[in-house]
Each structure stands twice: as C-alpha cells, then as structure tokens.
Amino acid sequence: MAFEVPSLSYDYNALEPYIDTQTMQLHHDKHHAAYVNNLNNAVKDTDFANKNVDDILRHINDVPDSIRTAVRNNGGGHSNHSMFWAIMKPQGGGEPTGALASAIQQAFGSFDQFKAAFNDAGVKRFGSGWAWLVVDNSGKLSVISTANQDSPLMDGLYPVMGNDVWEHAYYLKYQNRRPDYLAAWWNVVNWDEVARRFQQGSSGR
Ligand code: MN
C-alpha cells in the first residue's frame, strides 16, 4: 500500500483570506504530492513501504543509509503536511479550551505568550522549516522549530501543532512578509484537532 496524500476536508478556497486558493492548490496538490511520490520511490520494495510514516520517523536511524536522507526529507514532508491540513479549518481560530488551554497556560503563562513564542520560532527559523508546539514524554509542552522537513518525532517529541514557514506556504500572498502570514494563520487553526493531538501525544503513544 503506497503512501497517499490525504484529501482536504474543506475546499481550496475555504481558508481565504488568510491562505489564498492558489497557494492551497499548489501546496496540497503539487508540493505534498511530490513528497509522497518521492517517499514511495525511496521505500519501494522495502519493508518501510508498509509502515506508518510517523513510526518510520520515530526510528529514522533504523532506515538504511542509502535511503535515509530521502526518507527523512520526504517522509517528514508527508507527515508534517498531513498534520498541517488537519489542524486548519474554515472559521477556525479563537482559543483552545479544556486540558490543552490549561497546559498552555502552565507552560507559557498565557495563551498570548504562547502565540508570541510560536510566532517568534517561525520568524527566526532561517530558511525553510516549521514552527511547532510539541509535547514530550512527561507531558510537558514547549515551542521549537525544525529545519527543512524534519519532524519533532525524530527527536522523541510529539508534534501537537505546527506551521509551515517554507516560502511555498505563503509567498504568493505575503511575499517576504513571513510575520504577517504567521499572525494571520491563527485565524484558521482547528483547535478541536489540536486538542485531539495533544491528548494523543500526552497519553502513551
Ligand atoms: Mn509545505
């Protein structure tokens, strides 16, 4: 069973005006599809073709040298983007509630301080990469960033939510204004899905 790009649960134009239609089309149908095609080519005729991509990333050093870089980049790209589409929705935004809200308050002092830390991680990521809210094995939240398509899973951390700061994620609408994209993106966050991921990442994964 080859890896596949998951379908969006909303239309390409559903995240307007924060993320434009053309960016969504190119990002989902071209960029994510390329990661999936390259991943499938890399693992063709190996046992990794039948594994869960997140499990592969958790044990990236078990992947043979000959395909490890391809799997790291393209498996990371597949996992990261699959998460990304799911944690966004039209009429999203607002603030988290329940256990996630409490954990954010405890870790960062307030929701606004968390947002500032997350935006800062995205702004300061030099070149291409991701800003993340992650949870470790003890249930502690933190904000990090990764380069390229590296996943927090490779460092034993669970990605609760992440924002893509590759130029392909924002350049058509925001050009060089990455901070404006990061600020606007909070309007499309699907907090129900982020809360589900927090629960999953906090409870014996
Ligand atoms: Mn991307």
JSON list of C-alpha atoms and ligand atoms in Angstrom, two decimals:
[
{"chain": "A", "resi": 1, "resn": "MET", "atom": "CA", "xyz": [0.00, 0.00, 0.00]},
{"chain": "A", "resi": 2, "resn": "ALA", "atom": "CA", "xyz": [1.70, 3.13, -1.18]},
{"chain": "A", "resi": 3, "resn": "PHE", "atom": "CA", "xyz": [1.63, 6.35, 0.82]},
{"chain": "A", "resi": 4, "resn": "GLU", "atom": "CA", "xyz": [-1.07, 8.77, -0.33]},
{"chain": "A", "resi": 5, "resn": "VAL", "atom": "CA", "xyz": [-1.83, 12.47, 0.04]},
{"chain": "A", "resi": 6, "resn": "PRO", "atom": "CA", "xyz": [-4.88, 12.76, 2.31]},
{"chain": "A", "resi": 7, "resn": "SER", "atom": "CA", "xyz": [-7.84, 14.66, 0.88]},
{"chain": "A", "resi": 8, "resn": "LEU", "atom": "CA", "xyz": [-8.64, 18.06, 2.31]},
{"chain": "A", "resi": 9, "resn": "SER", "atom": "CA", "xyz": [-11.80, 18.16, 4.41]},
{"chain": "A", "resi": 10, "resn": "TYR", "atom": "CA", "xyz": [-12.55, 21.67, 3.06]},
{"chain": "A", "resi": 11, "resn": "ASP", "atom": "CA", "xyz": [-12.34, 23.46, -0.28]},
{"chain": "A", "resi": 12, "resn": "TYR", "atom": "CA", "xyz": [-9.16, 25.07, -1.62]},
{"chain": "A", "resi": 13, "resn": "ASN", "atom": "CA", "xyz": [-10.72, 28.49, -1.14]},
{"chain": "A", "resi": 14, "resn": "ALA", "atom": "CA", "xyz": [-12.08, 27.77, 2.35]},
{"chain": "A", "resi": 15, "resn": "LEU", "atom": "CA", "xyz": [-9.18, 29.35, 4.23]},
{"chain": "A", "resi": 16, "resn": "GLU", "atom": "CA", "xyz": [-9.41, 32.69, 2.37]},
{"chain": "A", "resi": 17, "resn": "PRO", "atom": "CA", "xyz": [-8.47, 35.42, 3.01]},
{"chain": "A", "resi": 18, "resn": "TYR", "atom": "CA", "xyz": [-5.77, 34.08, 5.34]},
{"chain": "A", "resi": 19, "resn": "ILE", "atom": "CA", "xyz": [-4.46, 31.44, 2.96]},
{"chain": "A", "resi": 20, "resn": "ASP", "atom": "CA", "xyz": [-5.23, 32.04, -0.71]},
{"chain": "A", "resi": 21, "resn": "THR", "atom": "CA", "xyz": [-6.75, 29.48, -3.05]},
{"chain": "A", "resi": 22, "resn": "GLN", "atom": "CA", "xyz": [-3.78, 29.15, -5.39]},
{"chain": "A", "resi": 23, "resn": "THR", "atom": "CA", "xyz": [-1.38, 28.55, -2.52]},
{"chain": "A", "resi": 24, "resn": "MET", "atom": "CA", "xyz": [-3.65, 25.79, -1.20]},
{"chain": "A", "resi": 25, "resn": "GLN", "atom": "CA", "xyz": [-3.88, 24.14, -4.62]},
{"chain": "A", "resi": 26, "resn": "LEU", "atom": "CA", "xyz": [-0.15, 24.19, -5.25]},
{"chain": "A", "resi": 27, "resn": "HIS", "atom": "CA", "xyz": [0.77, 23.31, -1.68]},
{"chain": "A", "resi": 28, "resn": "HIS", "atom": "CA", "xyz": [-1.57, 20.31, -1.39]},
{"chain": "A", "resi": 29, "resn": "ASP", "atom": "CA", "xyz": [-1.66, 19.01, -4.96]},
{"chain": "A", "resi": 30, "resn": "LYS", "atom": "CA", "xyz": [1.94, 19.69, -6.01]},
{"chain": "A", "resi": 31, "resn": "HIS", "atom": "CA", "xyz": [4.25, 20.12, -3.01]},
{"chain": "A", "resi": 32, "resn": "HIS", "atom": "CA", "xyz": [2.71, 17.49, -0.75]},
{"chain": "A", "resi": 33, "resn": "ALA", "atom": "CA", "xyz": [2.20, 15.15, -3.70]},
{"chain": "A", "resi": 34, "resn": "ALA", "atom": "CA", "xyz": [5.89, 15.44, -4.58]},
{"chain": "A", "resi": 35, "resn": "TYR", "atom": "CA", "xyz": [6.92, 14.43, -1.05]},
{"chain": "A", "resi": 36, "resn": "VAL", "atom": "CA", "xyz": [4.61, 11.42, -1.25]},
{"chain": "A", "resi": 37, "resn": "ASN", "atom": "CA", "xyz": [5.87, 10.38, -4.70]},
{"chain": "A", "resi": 38, "resn": "ASN", "atom": "CA", "xyz": [9.50, 10.72, -3.62]},
{"chain": "A", "resi": 39, "resn": "LEU", "atom": "CA", "xyz": [8.81, 8.79, -0.39]},
{"chain": "A", "resi": 40, "resn": "ASN", "atom": "CA", "xyz": [7.13, 5.98, -2.33]},
{"chain": "A", "resi": 41, "resn": "ASN", "atom": "CA", "xyz": [10.08, 5.81, -4.73]},
{"chain": "A", "resi": 42, "resn": "ALA", "atom": "CA", "xyz": [12.59, 5.74, -1.88]},
{"chain": "A", "resi": 43, "resn": "VAL", "atom": "CA", "xyz": [10.91, 2.88, 0.04]},
{"chain": "A", "resi": 44, "resn": "LYS", "atom": "CA", "xyz": [9.77, 0.87, -2.99]},
{"chain": "A", "resi": 45, "resn": "ASP", "atom": "CA", "xyz": [10.36, -2.86, -2.45]},
{"chain": "A", "resi": 46, "resn": "THR", "atom": "CA", "xyz": [11.43, -2.35, 1.18]},
{"chain": "A", "resi": 47, "resn": "ASP", "atom": "CA", "xyz": [9.58, -3.17, 4.44]},
{"chain": "A", "resi": 48, "resn": "PHE", "atom": "CA", "xyz": [9.24, 0.57, 5.06]},
{"chain": "A", "resi": 49, "resn": "ALA", "atom": "CA", "xyz": [6.64, 0.77, 2.30]},
{"chain": "A", "resi": 50, "resn": "ASN", "atom": "CA", "xyz": [4.14, -0.93, 4.65]},
{"chain": "A", "resi": 51, "resn": "LYS", "atom": "CA", "xyz": [4.90, 1.07, 7.79]},
{"chain": "A", "resi": 52, "resn": "ASN", "atom": "CA", "xyz": [3.21, 4.08, 9.32]},
{"chain": "A", "resi": 53, "resn": "VAL", "atom": "CA", "xyz": [5.15, 7.18, 8.29]},
{"chain": "A", "resi": 54, "resn": "ASP", "atom": "CA", "xyz": [5.23, 8.56, 11.84]},
{"chain": "A", "resi": 55, "resn": "ASP", "atom": "CA", "xyz": [6.69, 5.28, 13.11]},
{"chain": "A", "resi": 56, "resn": "ILE", "atom": "CA", "xyz": [9.38, 5.44, 10.42]},
{"chain": "A", "resi": 57, "resn": "LEU", "atom": "CA", "xyz": [10.30, 8.96, 11.54]},
{"chain": "A", "resi": 58, "resn": "ARG", "atom": "CA", "xyz": [10.43, 7.94, 15.22]},
{"chain": "A", "resi": 59, "resn": "HIS", "atom": "CA", "xyz": [13.09, 5.42, 14.26]},
{"chain": "A", "resi": 60, "resn": "ILE", "atom": "CA", "xyz": [14.73, 7.29, 11.41]},
{"chain": "A", "resi": 61, "resn": "ASN", "atom": "CA", "xyz": [18.16, 5.87, 12.29]},
{"chain": "A", "resi": 62, "resn": "ASP", "atom": "CA", "xyz": [16.86, 2.38, 11.53]},
{"chain": "A", "resi": 63, "resn": "VAL", "atom": "CA", "xyz": [16.43, 3.41, 7.88]},
{"chain": "A", "resi": 64, "resn": "PRO", "atom": "CA", "xyz": [19.38, 2.26, 5.73]},
{"chain": "A", "resi": 65, "resn": "ASP", "atom": "CA", "xyz": [21.96, 4.89, 4.82]},
{"chain": "A", "resi": 66, "resn": "SER", "atom": "CA", "xyz": [21.19, 4.55, 1.13]},
{"chain": "A", "resi": 67, "resn": "ILE", "atom": "CA", "xyz": [17.63, 5.91, 1.52]},
{"chain": "A", "resi": 68, "resn": "ARG", "atom": "CA", "xyz": [17.74, 7.69, 4.90]},
{"chain": "A", "resi": 69, "resn": "THR", "atom": "CA", "xyz": [18.04, 11.24, 3.59]},
{"chain": "A", "resi": 70, "resn": "ALA", "atom": "CA", "xyz": [15.24, 10.70, 1.07]},
{"chain": "A", "resi": 71, "resn": "VAL", "atom": "CA", "xyz": [13.01, 9.20, 3.76]},
{"chain": "A", "resi": 72, "resn": "ARG", "atom": "CA", "xyz": [13.89, 11.94, 6.26]},
{"chain": "A", "resi": 73, "resn": "ASN", "atom": "CA", "xyz": [13.03, 14.73, 3.81]},
{"chain": "A", "resi": 74, "resn": "ASN", "atom": "CA", "xyz": [10.04, 13.20, 2.06]},
{"chain": "A", "resi": 75, "resn": "GLY", "atom": "CA", "xyz": [8.63, 11.13, 4.93]},
{"chain": "A", "resi": 76, "resn": "GLY", "atom": "CA", "xyz": [8.96, 14.24, 7.08]},
{"chain": "A", "resi": 77, "resn": "GLY", "atom": "CA", "xyz": [7.23, 16.25, 4.37]},
{"chain": "A", "resi": 78, "resn": "HIS", "atom": "CA", "xyz": [4.39, 13.72, 4.18]},
{"chain": "A", "resi": 79, "resn": "SER", "atom": "CA", "xyz": [3.86, 13.55, 7.95]},
{"chain": "A", "resi": 80, "resn": "ASN", "atom": "CA", "xyz": [4.17, 17.30, 8.51]},
{"chain": "A", "resi": 81, "resn": "HIS", "atom": "CA", "xyz": [1.74, 18.24, 5.74]},
{"chain": "A", "resi": 82, "resn": "SER", "atom": "CA", "xyz": [-0.80, 15.58, 6.71]},
{"chain": "A", "resi": 83, "resn": "MET", "atom": "CA", "xyz": [-0.86, 17.16, 10.18]},
{"chain": "A", "resi": 84, "resn": "PHE", "atom": "CA", "xyz": [-0.97, 20.66, 8.72]},
{"chain": "A", "resi": 85, "resn": "TRP", "atom": "CA", "xyz": [-4.13, 20.19, 6.62]},
{"chain": "A", "resi": 86, "resn": "ALA", "atom": "CA", "xyz": [-5.95, 18.63, 9.56]},
{"chain": "A", "resi": 87, "resn": "ILE", "atom": "CA", "xyz": [-5.18, 21.33, 12.11]},
{"chain": "A", "resi": 88, "resn": "MET", "atom": "CA", "xyz": [-6.70, 24.01, 9.90]},
{"chain": "A", "resi": 89, "resn": "LYS", "atom": "CA", "xyz": [-10.33, 24.69, 9.05]},
{"chain": "A", "resi": 90, "resn": "PRO", "atom": "CA", "xyz": [-12.55, 27.50, 7.79]},
{"chain": "A", "resi": 91, "resn": "GLN", "atom": "CA", "xyz": [-13.99, 29.64, 10.59]},
{"chain": "A", "resi": 92, "resn": "GLY", "atom": "CA", "xyz": [-11.21, 28.39, 12.82]},
{"chain": "A", "resi": 93, "resn": "GLY", "atom": "CA", "xyz": [-9.21, 30.40, 15.28]},
{"chain": "A", "resi": 94, "resn": "GLY", "atom": "CA", "xyz": [-10.16, 31.62, 18.71]},
{"chain": "A", "resi": 95, "resn": "GLU", "atom": "CA", "xyz": [-8.52, 29.94, 21.67]},
{"chain": "A", "resi": 96, "resn": "PRO", "atom": "CA", "xyz": [-8.18, 26.37, 22.89]},
{"chain": "A", "resi": 97, "resn": "THR", "atom": "CA", "xyz": [-10.24, 25.14, 25.83]},
{"chain": "A", "resi": 98, "resn": "GLY", "atom": "CA", "xyz": [-10.01, 22.38, 28.41]},
{"chain": "A", "resi": 99, "resn": "ALA", "atom": "CA", "xyz": [-6.84, 20.46, 29.18]},
{"chain": "A", "resi": 100, "resn": "LEU", "atom": "CA", "xyz": [-4.90, 21.98, 26.29]},
{"chain": "A", "resi": 101, "resn": "ALA", "atom": "CA", "xyz": [-5.72, 25.52, 27.42]},
{"chain": "A", "resi": 102, "resn": "SER", "atom": "CA", "xyz": [-4.61, 24.66, 30.96]},
{"chain": "A", "resi": 103, "resn": "ALA", "atom": "CA", "xyz": [-1.38, 23.09, 29.76]},
{"chain": "A", "resi": 104, "resn": "ILE", "atom": "CA", "xyz": [-0.57, 26.12, 27.60]},
{"chain": "A", "resi": 105, "resn": "GLN", "atom": "CA", "xyz": [-1.27, 28.45, 30.50]},
{"chain": "A", "resi": 106, "resn": "GLN", "atom": "CA", "xyz": [1.00, 26.40, 32.74]},
{"chain": "A", "resi": 107, "resn": "ALA", "atom": "CA", "xyz": [3.84, 26.14, 30.21]},
{"chain": "A", "resi": 108, "resn": "PHE", "atom": "CA", "xyz": [3.82, 29.66, 28.81]},
{"chain": "A", "resi": 109, "resn": "GLY", "atom": "CA", "xyz": [1.98, 31.83, 31.34]},
{"chain": "A", "resi": 110, "resn": "SER", "atom": "CA", "xyz": [-0.83, 32.74, 28.95]},
{"chain": "A", "resi": 111, "resn": "PHE", "atom": "CA", "xyz": [-2.23, 31.97, 25.52]},
{"chain": "A", "resi": 112, "resn": "ASP", "atom": "CA", "xyz": [-0.84, 35.24, 24.18]},
{"chain": "A", "resi": 113, "resn": "GLN", "atom": "CA", "xyz": [2.64, 34.41, 25.45]},
{"chain": "A", "resi": 114, "resn": "PHE", "atom": "CA", "xyz": [2.41, 31.01, 23.77]},
{"chain": "A", "resi": 115, "resn": "LYS", "atom": "CA", "xyz": [1.40, 32.66, 20.47]},
{"chain": "A", "resi": 116, "resn": "ALA", "atom": "CA", "xyz": [4.29, 35.09, 20.74]},
{"chain": "A", "resi": 117, "resn": "ALA", "atom": "CA", "xyz": [6.77, 32.25, 21.33]},
{"chain": "A", "resi": 118, "resn": "PHE", "atom": "CA", "xyz": [5.36, 30.23, 18.42]},
{"chain": "A", "resi": 119, "resn": "ASN", "atom": "CA", "xyz": [5.42, 33.21, 16.04]},
{"chain": "A", "resi": 120, "resn": "ASP", "atom": "CA", "xyz": [8.95, 34.02, 17.15]},
{"chain": "A", "resi": 121, "resn": "ALA", "atom": "CA", "xyz": [10.07, 30.44, 16.40]},
{"chain": "A", "resi": 122, "resn": "GLY", "atom": "CA", "xyz": [8.59, 30.79, 12.92]},
{"chain": "A", "resi": 123, "resn": "VAL", "atom": "CA", "xyz": [10.08, 34.22, 12.21]},
{"chain": "A", "resi": 124, "resn": "LYS", "atom": "CA", "xyz": [13.55, 33.21, 13.40]},
{"chain": "A", "resi": 125, "resn": "ARG", "atom": "CA", "xyz": [13.73, 29.90, 11.51]},
{"chain": "A", "resi": 126, "resn": "PHE", "atom": "CA", "xyz": [16.39, 30.75, 8.92]},
{"chain": "A", "resi": 127, "resn": "GLY", "atom": "CA", "xyz": [15.44, 29.45, 5.50]},
{"chain": "A", "resi": 128, "resn": "SER", "atom": "CA", "xyz": [12.82, 26.71, 5.29]},
{"chain": "A", "resi": 129, "resn": "GLY", "atom": "CA", "xyz": [11.25, 24.81, 8.15]},
{"chain": "A", "resi": 130, "resn": "TRP", "atom": "CA", "xyz": [8.47, 24.62, 10.68]},
{"chain": "A", "resi": 131, "resn": "ALA", "atom": "CA", "xyz": [7.39, 26.19, 13.98]},
{"chain": "A", "resi": 132, "resn": "TRP", "atom": "CA", "xyz": [6.00, 23.67, 16.47]},
{"chain": "A", "resi": 133, "resn": "LEU", "atom": "CA", "xyz": [4.15, 23.17, 19.71]},
{"chain": "A", "resi": 134, "resn": "VAL", "atom": "CA", "xyz": [5.42, 19.83, 20.97]},
{"chain": "A", "resi": 135, "resn": "VAL", "atom": "CA", "xyz": [4.81, 17.61, 23.98]},
{"chain": "A", "resi": 136, "resn": "ASP", "atom": "CA", "xyz": [7.48, 15.37, 25.48]},
{"chain": "A", "resi": 137, "resn": "ASN", "atom": "CA", "xyz": [7.10, 12.00, 27.21]},
{"chain": "A", "resi": 138, "resn": "SER", "atom": "CA", "xyz": [6.46, 13.68, 30.56]},
{"chain": "A", "resi": 139, "resn": "GLY", "atom": "CA", "xyz": [3.57, 15.71, 29.13]},
{"chain": "A", "resi": 140, "resn": "LYS", "atom": "CA", "xyz": [5.48, 18.99, 29.09]},
{"chain": "A", "resi": 141, "resn": "LEU", "atom": "CA", "xyz": [4.72, 21.45, 26.27]},
{"chain": "A", "resi": 142, "resn": "SER", "atom": "CA", "xyz": [7.33, 23.53, 24.51]},
{"chain": "A", "resi": 143, "resn": "VAL", "atom": "CA", "xyz": [7.81, 25.56, 21.35]},
{"chain": "A", "resi": 144, "resn": "ILE", "atom": "CA", "xyz": [10.58, 24.60, 18.94]},
{"chain": "A", "resi": 145, "resn": "SER", "atom": "CA", "xyz": [11.39, 24.96, 15.28]},
{"chain": "A", "resi": 146, "resn": "THR", "atom": "CA", "xyz": [12.87, 22.47, 12.86]},
{"chain": "A", "resi": 147, "resn": "ALA", "atom": "CA", "xyz": [14.75, 22.93, 9.59]},
{"chain": "A", "resi": 148, "resn": "ASN", "atom": "CA", "xyz": [13.58, 21.64, 6.22]},
{"chain": "A", "resi": 149, "resn": "GLN", "atom": "CA", "xyz": [11.01, 18.84, 6.69]},
{"chain": "A", "resi": 150, "resn": "ASP", "atom": "CA", "xyz": [12.47, 17.49, 9.92]},
{"chain": "A", "resi": 151, "resn": "SER", "atom": "CA", "xyz": [9.78, 16.24, 12.31]},
{"chain": "A", "resi": 152, "resn": "PRO", "atom": "CA", "xyz": [9.78, 16.54, 16.10]},
{"chain": "A", "resi": 153, "resn": "LEU", "atom": "CA", "xyz": [9.10, 12.78, 16.03]},
{"chain": "A", "resi": 154, "resn": "MET", "atom": "CA", "xyz": [12.77, 12.32, 15.08]},
{"chain": "A", "resi": 155, "resn": "ASP", "atom": "CA", "xyz": [13.72, 13.80, 18.47]},
{"chain": "A", "resi": 156, "resn": "GLY", "atom": "CA", "xyz": [11.23, 11.83, 20.54]},
{"chain": "A", "resi": 157, "resn": "LEU", "atom": "CA", "xyz": [8.78, 14.72, 20.70]},
{"chain": "A", "resi": 158, "resn": "TYR", "atom": "CA", "xyz": [5.15, 14.67, 19.59]},
{"chain": "A", "resi": 159, "resn": "PRO", "atom": "CA", "xyz": [4.03, 17.45, 17.20]},
{"chain": "A", "resi": 160, "resn": "VAL", "atom": "CA", "xyz": [0.84, 18.87, 18.72]},
{"chain": "A", "resi": 161, "resn": "MET", "atom": "CA", "xyz": [0.63, 21.60, 16.08]},
{"chain": "A", "resi": 162, "resn": "GLY", "atom": "CA", "xyz": [2.96, 23.10, 13.50]},
{"chain": "A", "resi": 163, "resn": "ASN", "atom": "CA", "xyz": [3.03, 25.90, 11.00]},
{"chain": "A", "resi": 164, "resn": "ASP", "atom": "CA", "xyz": [4.87, 25.62, 7.71]},
{"chain": "A", "resi": 165, "resn": "VAL", "atom": "CA", "xyz": [7.26, 28.53, 7.17]},
{"chain": "A", "resi": 166, "resn": "TRP", "atom": "CA", "xyz": [8.63, 27.41, 3.81]},
{"chain": "A", "resi": 167, "resn": "GLU", "atom": "CA", "xyz": [8.13, 30.22, 1.31]},
{"chain": "A", "resi": 168, "resn": "HIS", "atom": "CA", "xyz": [5.81, 27.96, -0.71]},
{"chain": "A", "resi": 169, "resn": "ALA", "atom": "CA", "xyz": [3.34, 28.20, 2.19]},
{"chain": "A", "resi": 170, "resn": "TYR", "atom": "CA", "xyz": [2.89, 31.95, 1.99]},
{"chain": "A", "resi": 171, "resn": "TYR", "atom": "CA", "xyz": [4.89, 33.68, -0.76]},
{"chain": "A", "resi": 172, "resn": "LEU", "atom": "CA", "xyz": [2.10, 34.18, -3.33]},
{"chain": "A", "resi": 173, "resn": "LYS", "atom": "CA", "xyz": [0.02, 36.20, -0.88]},
{"chain": "A", "resi": 174, "resn": "TYR", "atom": "CA", "xyz": [2.51, 37.53, 1.66]},
{"chain": "A", "resi": 175, "resn": "GLN", "atom": "CA", "xyz": [5.77, 37.66, -0.38]},
{"chain": "A", "resi": 176, "resn": "ASN", "atom": "CA", "xyz": [8.60, 38.35, 2.07]},
{"chain": "A", "resi": 177, "resn": "ARG", "atom": "CA", "xyz": [6.25, 39.16, 4.96]},
{"chain": "A", "resi": 178, "resn": "ARG", "atom": "CA", "xyz": [6.51, 35.91, 6.89]},
{"chain": "A", "resi": 179, "resn": "PRO", "atom": "CA", "xyz": [5.48, 37.59, 10.19]},
{"chain": "A", "resi": 180, "resn": "ASP", "atom": "CA", "xyz": [2.18, 38.70, 8.60]},
{"chain": "A", "resi": 181, "resn": "TYR", "atom": "CA", "xyz": [1.49, 35.14, 7.47]},
{"chain": "A", "resi": 182, "resn": "LEU", "atom": "CA", "xyz": [2.28, 33.78, 10.93]},
{"chain": "A", "resi": 183, "resn": "ALA", "atom": "CA", "xyz": [-0.05, 36.32, 12.53]},
{"chain": "A", "resi": 184, "resn": "ALA", "atom": "CA", "xyz": [-2.90, 35.64, 10.09]},
{"chain": "A", "resi": 185, "resn": "TRP", "atom": "CA", "xyz": [-2.59, 31.86, 10.37]},
{"chain": "A", "resi": 186, "resn": "TRP", "atom": "CA", "xyz": [-4.14, 31.77, 13.86]},
{"chain": "A", "resi": 187, "resn": "ASN", "atom": "CA", "xyz": [-7.50, 32.56, 12.21]},
{"chain": "A", "resi": 188, "resn": "VAL", "atom": "CA", "xyz": [-7.62, 29.14, 10.58]},
{"chain": "A", "resi": 189, "resn": "VAL", "atom": "CA", "xyz": [-6.43, 26.93, 13.44]},
{"chain": "A", "resi": 190, "resn": "ASN", "atom": "CA", "xyz": [-8.70, 23.96, 14.16]},
{"chain": "A", "resi": 191, "resn": "TRP", "atom": "CA", "xyz": [-8.41, 23.79, 17.95]},
{"chain": "A", "resi": 192, "resn": "ASP", "atom": "CA", "xyz": [-10.53, 20.65, 18.21]},
{"chain": "A", "resi": 193, "resn": "GLU", "atom": "CA", "xyz": [-7.97, 18.75, 16.16]},
{"chain": "A", "resi": 194, "resn": "VAL", "atom": "CA", "xyz": [-5.04, 20.33, 18.02]},
{"chain": "A", "resi": 195, "resn": "ALA", "atom": "CA", "xyz": [-6.65, 19.29, 21.32]},
{"chain": "A", "resi": 196, "resn": "ARG", "atom": "CA", "xyz": [-7.10, 15.75, 19.99]},
{"chain": "A", "resi": 197, "resn": "ARG", "atom": "CA", "xyz": [-3.43, 15.64, 19.05]},
{"chain": "A", "resi": 198, "resn": "PHE", "atom": "CA", "xyz": [-2.43, 16.98, 22.49]},
{"chain": "A", "resi": 199, "resn": "GLN", "atom": "CA", "xyz": [-4.46, 14.18, 24.09]},
{"chain": "A", "resi": 200, "resn": "GLN", "atom": "CA", "xyz": [-2.90, 11.61, 21.78]},
{"chain": "A", "resi": 201, "resn": "GLY", "atom": "CA", "xyz": [0.62, 12.90, 22.34]},
{"chain": "A", "resi": 202, "resn": "SER", "atom": "CA", "xyz": [0.18, 13.03, 26.11]},
{"chain": "A", "resi": 203, "resn": "SER", "atom": "CA", "xyz": [-1.21, 9.54, 26.62]},
{"chain": "A", "resi": 204, "resn": "GLY", "atom": "CA", "xyz": [1.16, 6.67, 25.93]},
{"chain": "A", "resi": 205, "resn": "ARG", "atom": "CA", "xyz": [1.69, 6.90, 22.23]},
{"chain": "B", "resi": 1, "resn": "MN", "atom": "MN", "xyz": [4.78, 22.97, 2.78]}
]
